[in-house]
């Protein structure tokens, strides 16, 4: 039984502003005044709690949001960044040095894939990409200089499921860190509860849910977050990908509706997935029993929030994928756009968009068809009506 309840942990937060404002006051300051010179030097040393020094390091609005995320993930601490990539690159760079090695899931977000494959060689860091569902392959890829196993709970765009407890065990046995991107499955899975050492997010997606900003987060042990923010050698402090406090405060408000949104995204996705299946489409959805990751997800998920809002269907060719997406946009199903976790349904052809950084031969190797259409299913009140619209689009498709 999964007794971890992220929604109640968010509900139980008592965060209010200096005048009792029910939404914590927004920090509109880059720097902070000290009444005693001594307190300033103690803050620099990191020995004084509750004092803020400079907003790139920490600021009160970011602290409120970070505390909410740590509560939701069951981690000791968190730090929020100006984008998901800011979180991912900072967390990775904090854990590695020149000449180190990373074992990474092959089907990760295109930007992360590009960072690992094209950027890290600058630092002589090698990455072995593996099928993350093949635990023997993960074990076999580990070398004496391996520092990280990197994966996503639910991978993009193939929606593979990482067996987080098993990967955490492999990491622990080898004294290395398991870093998990949980962007697709907030509330549904809390990777740290299952042994992940660091959890990263693009909050741009489900967590914020409004598509009005990019933002990210890193959740982990207090010691790790403190090290990230260390004024002398912390990656976050020195590279400076901090989130703007105005945004932290707007994201914090949206976190309080995340549990409702995740439920609805999942409910709508399950409806579409089962109906797509009924009309004979080739479909990937972890909520369907035939999906390869279904049983693993069932073991680690919080069942209150369903199997997530992401679906992929295989249209065979890029031409047919494009035709369908254009028809769906015209019919008002949603938008032809990258990104996900929005209240509107979004769809894109993965191979030509969010995974275009992944070379075509690797796309084929990971089983990604050029006709793959990824849906981020929205919060539609009447999903039956949406399905009818999609069916009508299918009936208008012409042979290509
Ligand atoms: C979008 C995304 C990212 C990158 O996040 P940004 O906020 O765009 O920087 C990383 N991982 C996953 C799984 C994503 O979907």
XYZ file of C-alpha atoms and ligand atoms in Angstrom:
415
model
C 0.000 0.000 0.000
C 1.197 3.430 -0.914
C 0.423 5.605 2.092
C 2.366 8.658 1.012
C -0.182 11.415 0.442
C 1.343 14.387 -1.401
C -1.964 16.264 -1.680
C -2.568 16.314 2.080
C 1.032 17.330 2.628
C 0.435 20.370 0.414
C -2.877 21.059 2.149
C -1.214 20.983 5.562
C 1.305 23.686 4.687
C 0.863 26.781 6.806
C 2.396 29.513 4.722
C 1.191 33.056 5.129
C 2.639 36.519 4.722
C 3.971 39.098 7.149
C 0.528 40.721 7.598
C -1.359 37.447 7.751
C -1.871 37.551 3.983
C -3.169 34.106 3.028
C -0.806 34.097 0.072
C 2.724 34.711 1.279
C 4.038 38.168 0.400
C 6.040 38.351 -2.813
C 9.690 39.195 -2.340
C 10.340 42.168 -4.566
C 13.960 42.556 -3.550
C 17.330 41.446 -4.824
C 19.188 42.211 -1.623
C 18.424 42.247 2.125
C 19.425 44.611 4.871
C 21.209 43.589 8.075
C 21.069 45.439 11.378
C 24.257 43.843 12.588
C 27.352 43.338 10.471
C 27.998 40.085 12.285
C 24.738 38.564 10.982
C 25.849 39.251 7.430
C 29.085 37.320 7.773
C 27.274 34.477 9.552
C 24.776 34.322 6.687
C 27.635 34.116 4.192
C 29.092 31.227 6.167
C 25.728 29.543 6.031
C 25.597 29.353 9.834
C 22.650 31.712 10.331
C 19.163 30.304 9.704
C 16.246 32.396 8.488
C 18.301 35.264 7.062
C 18.385 36.108 3.408
C 21.419 37.557 1.731
C 20.859 37.956 -1.957
C 18.052 36.651 -4.171
C 20.214 34.522 -6.476
C 21.115 32.493 -3.414
C 17.745 32.313 -1.641
C 14.731 34.545 -1.327
C 11.581 34.162 0.780
C 9.199 33.533 -2.143
C 11.427 30.800 -3.505
C 11.709 29.334 -0.028
C 7.922 29.027 0.281
C 7.683 27.269 -3.069
C 10.689 25.061 -2.303
C 9.172 24.047 1.037
C 5.926 23.129 -0.732
C 7.804 21.001 -3.268
C 9.846 19.281 -0.572
C 6.606 18.473 1.253
C 5.052 17.098 -1.928
C 8.087 14.940 -2.718
C 8.889 13.843 0.814
C 12.409 15.249 0.548
C 14.222 17.300 3.157
C 14.657 20.294 0.878
C 14.265 21.751 -2.600
C 15.506 24.658 -4.714
C 13.632 26.295 -7.590
C 15.098 27.292 -10.937
C 14.238 29.471 -13.908
C 13.599 26.427 -16.142
C 13.507 22.650 -16.073
C 16.817 22.555 -17.930
C 18.253 24.880 -15.273
C 17.302 22.293 -12.649
C 18.526 19.281 -14.612
C 21.886 20.750 -15.652
C 22.583 22.163 -12.168
C 21.773 18.884 -10.442
C 23.947 16.893 -12.844
C 26.876 19.328 -12.776
C 26.758 19.328 -8.985
C 27.242 15.548 -8.922
C 29.969 15.070 -11.513
C 33.489 16.171 -12.278
C 35.757 15.887 -15.318
C 36.286 12.335 -16.462
C 33.200 10.945 -14.745
C 30.595 8.734 -16.345
C 26.779 8.711 -16.389
C 24.349 5.915 -17.211
C 21.215 7.433 -18.724
C 17.905 6.277 -20.036
C 17.847 6.432 -23.835
C 14.326 7.846 -24.116
C 14.682 11.031 -22.102
C 13.587 14.573 -22.918
C 15.384 15.862 -26.024
C 17.041 18.798 -24.254
C 18.443 16.552 -21.527
C 19.595 14.063 -24.154
C 21.390 16.856 -26.030
C 23.010 18.138 -22.826
C 24.320 14.682 -21.941
C 25.380 13.757 -25.455
C 26.642 17.027 -26.948
C 27.519 19.290 -24.038
C 29.093 17.108 -21.360
C 31.907 15.864 -23.661
C 33.365 19.382 -23.122
C 34.174 18.170 -19.621
C 35.310 14.759 -20.767
C 32.213 13.214 -19.216
C 30.971 10.117 -20.997
C 27.393 8.948 -21.036
C 26.129 5.441 -21.779
C 22.524 5.427 -22.963
C 20.589 2.291 -22.067
C 17.097 0.874 -22.214
C 16.194 1.811 -18.629
C 13.652 -0.997 -18.359
C 16.491 -3.513 -18.859
C 17.986 -3.608 -15.355
C 20.771 -5.976 -16.443
C 21.818 -3.443 -19.076
C 21.846 -0.694 -16.434
C 24.043 -2.786 -14.144
C 26.355 -3.757 -16.985
C 26.836 -0.131 -18.013
C 28.170 0.963 -14.606
C 31.905 1.663 -14.484
C 34.257 2.565 -11.618
C 33.897 6.269 -12.559
C 30.086 6.231 -12.877
C 28.485 8.881 -10.655
C 24.853 9.016 -11.759
C 22.021 6.884 -13.063
C 19.728 9.360 -14.800
C 16.146 8.632 -15.812
C 12.580 9.924 -16.001
C 9.752 8.256 -14.076
C 7.662 8.223 -17.246
C 9.786 8.814 -20.287
C 9.146 11.123 -23.163
C 7.735 10.317 -25.671
C 7.578 6.523 -25.347
C 6.011 6.635 -21.865
C 8.263 3.880 -20.579
C 8.155 3.478 -16.814
C 11.333 3.420 -14.729
C 11.412 0.866 -11.936
C 12.592 3.414 -9.390
C 13.017 1.084 -6.372
C 15.110 -1.327 -8.471
C 17.211 1.485 -9.969
C 17.710 3.010 -6.510
C 18.999 -0.331 -5.282
C 21.480 -0.538 -8.161
C 22.604 3.023 -7.390
C 22.987 2.291 -3.659
C 24.877 -0.946 -4.323
C 27.351 1.048 -6.408
C 27.459 4.074 -4.126
C 26.207 6.404 -6.863
C 23.191 8.717 -7.202
C 19.877 8.057 -8.884
C 18.539 11.282 -10.415
C 14.917 11.149 -11.583
C 13.015 13.662 -13.716
C 9.423 13.406 -12.491
C 7.953 16.069 -14.805
C 5.217 13.793 -16.250
C 4.043 12.362 -12.934
C 3.871 14.862 -10.049
C 1.579 13.614 -7.238
C 1.275 10.261 -9.055
C 4.788 9.148 -8.128
C 7.105 10.507 -5.442
C 10.458 9.103 -6.613
C 12.360 10.022 -3.439
C 9.993 7.859 -1.391
C 11.121 4.951 -3.573
C 14.802 5.681 -3.104
C 15.719 8.286 -5.740
C 18.437 10.570 -4.377
C 17.575 13.653 -6.399
C 14.253 14.524 -8.074
C 14.174 17.171 -10.788
C 11.223 18.878 -12.436
C 10.252 21.071 -15.274
C 7.534 22.983 -13.421
C 6.657 24.513 -16.786
C 4.396 21.496 -17.310
C 1.885 19.935 -14.909
C 3.074 21.575 -11.679
C 2.356 25.087 -12.897
C -0.182 23.951 -15.474
C -0.861 27.364 -17.018
C 1.796 27.564 -19.740
C 2.572 31.119 -18.668
C 6.208 30.582 -17.704
C 9.141 28.195 -17.669
C 10.437 27.015 -14.302
C 12.121 24.048 -12.668
C 12.955 22.454 -9.334
C 15.525 20.237 -7.650
C 14.423 18.190 -4.621
C 16.716 16.186 -2.374
C 18.512 15.944 0.932
C 19.228 19.166 2.838
C 22.933 18.508 2.479
C 22.650 18.309 -1.312
C 20.543 21.479 -1.623
C 22.932 23.338 0.706
C 25.864 22.188 -1.419
C 24.096 23.405 -4.579
C 23.689 26.849 -2.984
C 27.125 27.061 -1.410
C 28.531 30.513 -2.139
C 32.009 29.158 -2.827
C 31.389 26.168 -5.053
C 27.656 25.461 -5.399
C 26.510 24.921 -8.979
C 23.187 26.704 -8.479
C 24.772 29.659 -6.723
C 27.568 30.053 -9.263
C 25.700 29.348 -12.512
C 22.725 31.341 -11.235
C 19.628 29.712 -12.813
C 17.401 31.049 -10.008
C 13.635 31.430 -10.423
C 12.172 34.916 -10.244
C 10.238 35.379 -6.963
C 7.199 36.816 -8.781
C 6.933 33.510 -10.610
C 7.529 31.433 -7.495
C 4.557 33.038 -5.888
C 2.288 32.399 -8.873
C 3.453 28.779 -9.168
C 2.905 28.256 -5.436
C -0.774 29.145 -5.862
C -1.092 26.676 -8.723
C 0.441 23.854 -6.672
C -2.629 23.936 -4.449
C -4.831 22.735 -7.322
C -2.329 20.226 -8.708
C -4.019 17.208 -7.085
C -7.345 18.031 -8.768
C -5.709 18.706 -12.095
C -3.672 15.477 -12.086
C -6.807 13.463 -11.361
C -8.671 15.080 -14.223
C -5.774 14.828 -16.681
C -5.524 11.122 -15.856
C -9.259 10.511 -16.053
C -9.489 12.197 -19.475
C -6.373 10.434 -20.775
C -7.725 7.058 -19.663
C -10.982 7.769 -21.484
C -9.245 8.742 -24.709
C -6.728 5.882 -24.486
C -9.397 3.217 -24.059
C -11.498 4.674 -26.862
C -8.489 5.004 -29.178
C -7.816 1.360 -28.463
C -11.405 0.419 -29.235
C -11.217 1.996 -32.682
C -8.066 0.012 -33.381
C -5.316 2.636 -33.062
C -1.776 1.742 -32.092
C -1.563 3.436 -28.745
C 0.800 3.873 -25.832
C -0.720 4.661 -22.428
C 0.678 3.353 -19.131
C -2.848 3.013 -17.773
C -3.660 0.203 -20.211
C -2.831 -3.269 -18.841
C -0.924 -4.227 -22.006
C 1.504 -1.318 -21.604
C 4.910 -2.693 -20.652
C 5.294 -0.397 -17.651
C 1.743 -0.789 -16.342
C 2.559 -3.176 -13.485
C 5.623 -1.258 -12.337
C 3.714 2.007 -12.327
C 0.912 0.375 -10.353
C 3.434 -0.656 -7.723
C 4.914 2.808 -7.226
C 2.016 5.151 -7.971
C -0.442 6.829 -5.714
C -3.667 5.404 -7.170
C -5.643 8.544 -6.264
C -4.130 10.392 -9.202
C -4.405 7.893 -12.034
C -1.901 6.984 -14.724
C -1.104 10.468 -15.981
C -2.170 12.758 -18.778
C 0.181 11.639 -21.545
C -0.756 9.406 -24.490
C 1.070 8.583 -27.694
C -0.495 7.160 -30.843
C 1.308 5.842 -33.872
C 0.001 7.232 -37.150
C 2.608 5.316 -39.164
C 3.992 8.184 -41.212
C 4.872 11.794 -40.444
C 2.468 12.813 -43.238
C -0.511 11.150 -41.569
C 0.534 12.506 -38.174
C 0.623 16.041 -39.580
C -2.726 15.642 -41.300
C -4.395 14.459 -38.114
C -2.863 17.234 -35.996
C -3.961 19.950 -38.413
C -7.487 18.537 -38.524
C -7.635 18.317 -34.731
C -6.479 21.895 -34.305
C -9.147 23.096 -36.747
C -11.811 21.044 -34.970
C -10.932 22.636 -31.617
C -9.531 19.499 -29.983
C -6.549 21.496 -28.760
C -3.355 23.096 -30.016
C -0.588 21.763 -32.215
C 2.181 22.763 -29.825
C 5.079 21.282 -27.909
C 5.009 21.169 -24.123
C 2.485 19.500 -21.855
C 0.544 19.654 -18.639
C -1.671 22.479 -19.853
C -5.430 22.819 -19.278
C -5.909 22.559 -23.054
C -4.966 19.425 -24.947
C -1.647 19.802 -26.768
C -0.306 17.503 -29.475
C 2.908 17.260 -31.423
C 4.825 14.856 -33.602
C 7.661 13.879 -31.266
C 10.271 12.920 -33.858
C 10.112 16.305 -35.535
C 9.757 18.393 -32.383
C 10.566 17.603 -28.775
C 12.767 14.631 -29.661
C 14.356 16.128 -32.773
C 17.656 16.359 -30.840
C 17.654 12.556 -30.794
C 19.207 11.270 -34.048
C 16.785 9.371 -36.277
C 18.596 6.055 -35.965
C 18.324 6.290 -32.172
C 14.650 7.258 -32.489
C 14.105 4.030 -34.460
C 16.219 2.041 -31.982
C 13.999 3.219 -29.147
C 10.956 2.157 -31.107
C 9.794 5.667 -31.920
C 7.824 5.791 -35.152
C 8.070 8.897 -37.343
C 4.279 9.030 -37.123
C 4.148 9.200 -33.319
C 1.705 11.827 -32.092
C 2.058 12.705 -28.427
C -0.985 14.077 -26.624
C -0.961 15.979 -23.396
C -4.609 15.531 -22.539
C -6.247 18.648 -21.131
C -8.838 19.286 -18.448
C -11.832 19.072 -20.814
C -15.083 18.934 -18.891
C -16.709 16.764 -21.564
C -14.124 14.322 -22.849
C -16.770 12.266 -24.715
C -17.367 15.310 -26.896
C -13.626 15.692 -27.461
C -13.376 12.065 -28.542
C -16.233 12.563 -30.997
C -14.352 15.502 -32.504
C -11.218 13.376 -32.875
C -13.200 10.563 -34.487
C -14.562 13.051 -36.982
C -10.989 14.135 -37.783
C -10.120 10.504 -38.497
C -13.025 10.245 -40.909
C -11.669 13.263 -42.811
C -8.160 11.820 -43.210
C -7.016 11.344 -46.795
C -4.569 8.704 -47.974
C -1.080 9.980 -48.510
C 9.975 20.240 -20.770
C 10.803 19.205 -20.102
C 12.085 19.508 -19.619
C 12.715 20.868 -19.801
O 12.075 21.836 -19.038
P 12.063 23.402 -19.393
O 11.200 23.965 -18.326
O 11.509 23.542 -20.771
O 13.482 23.865 -19.322
C 12.777 18.506 -18.971
N 12.269 17.269 -18.824
C 11.049 16.945 -19.280
C 10.544 15.555 -19.084
C 10.274 17.891 -19.947
O 9.078 17.549 -20.411
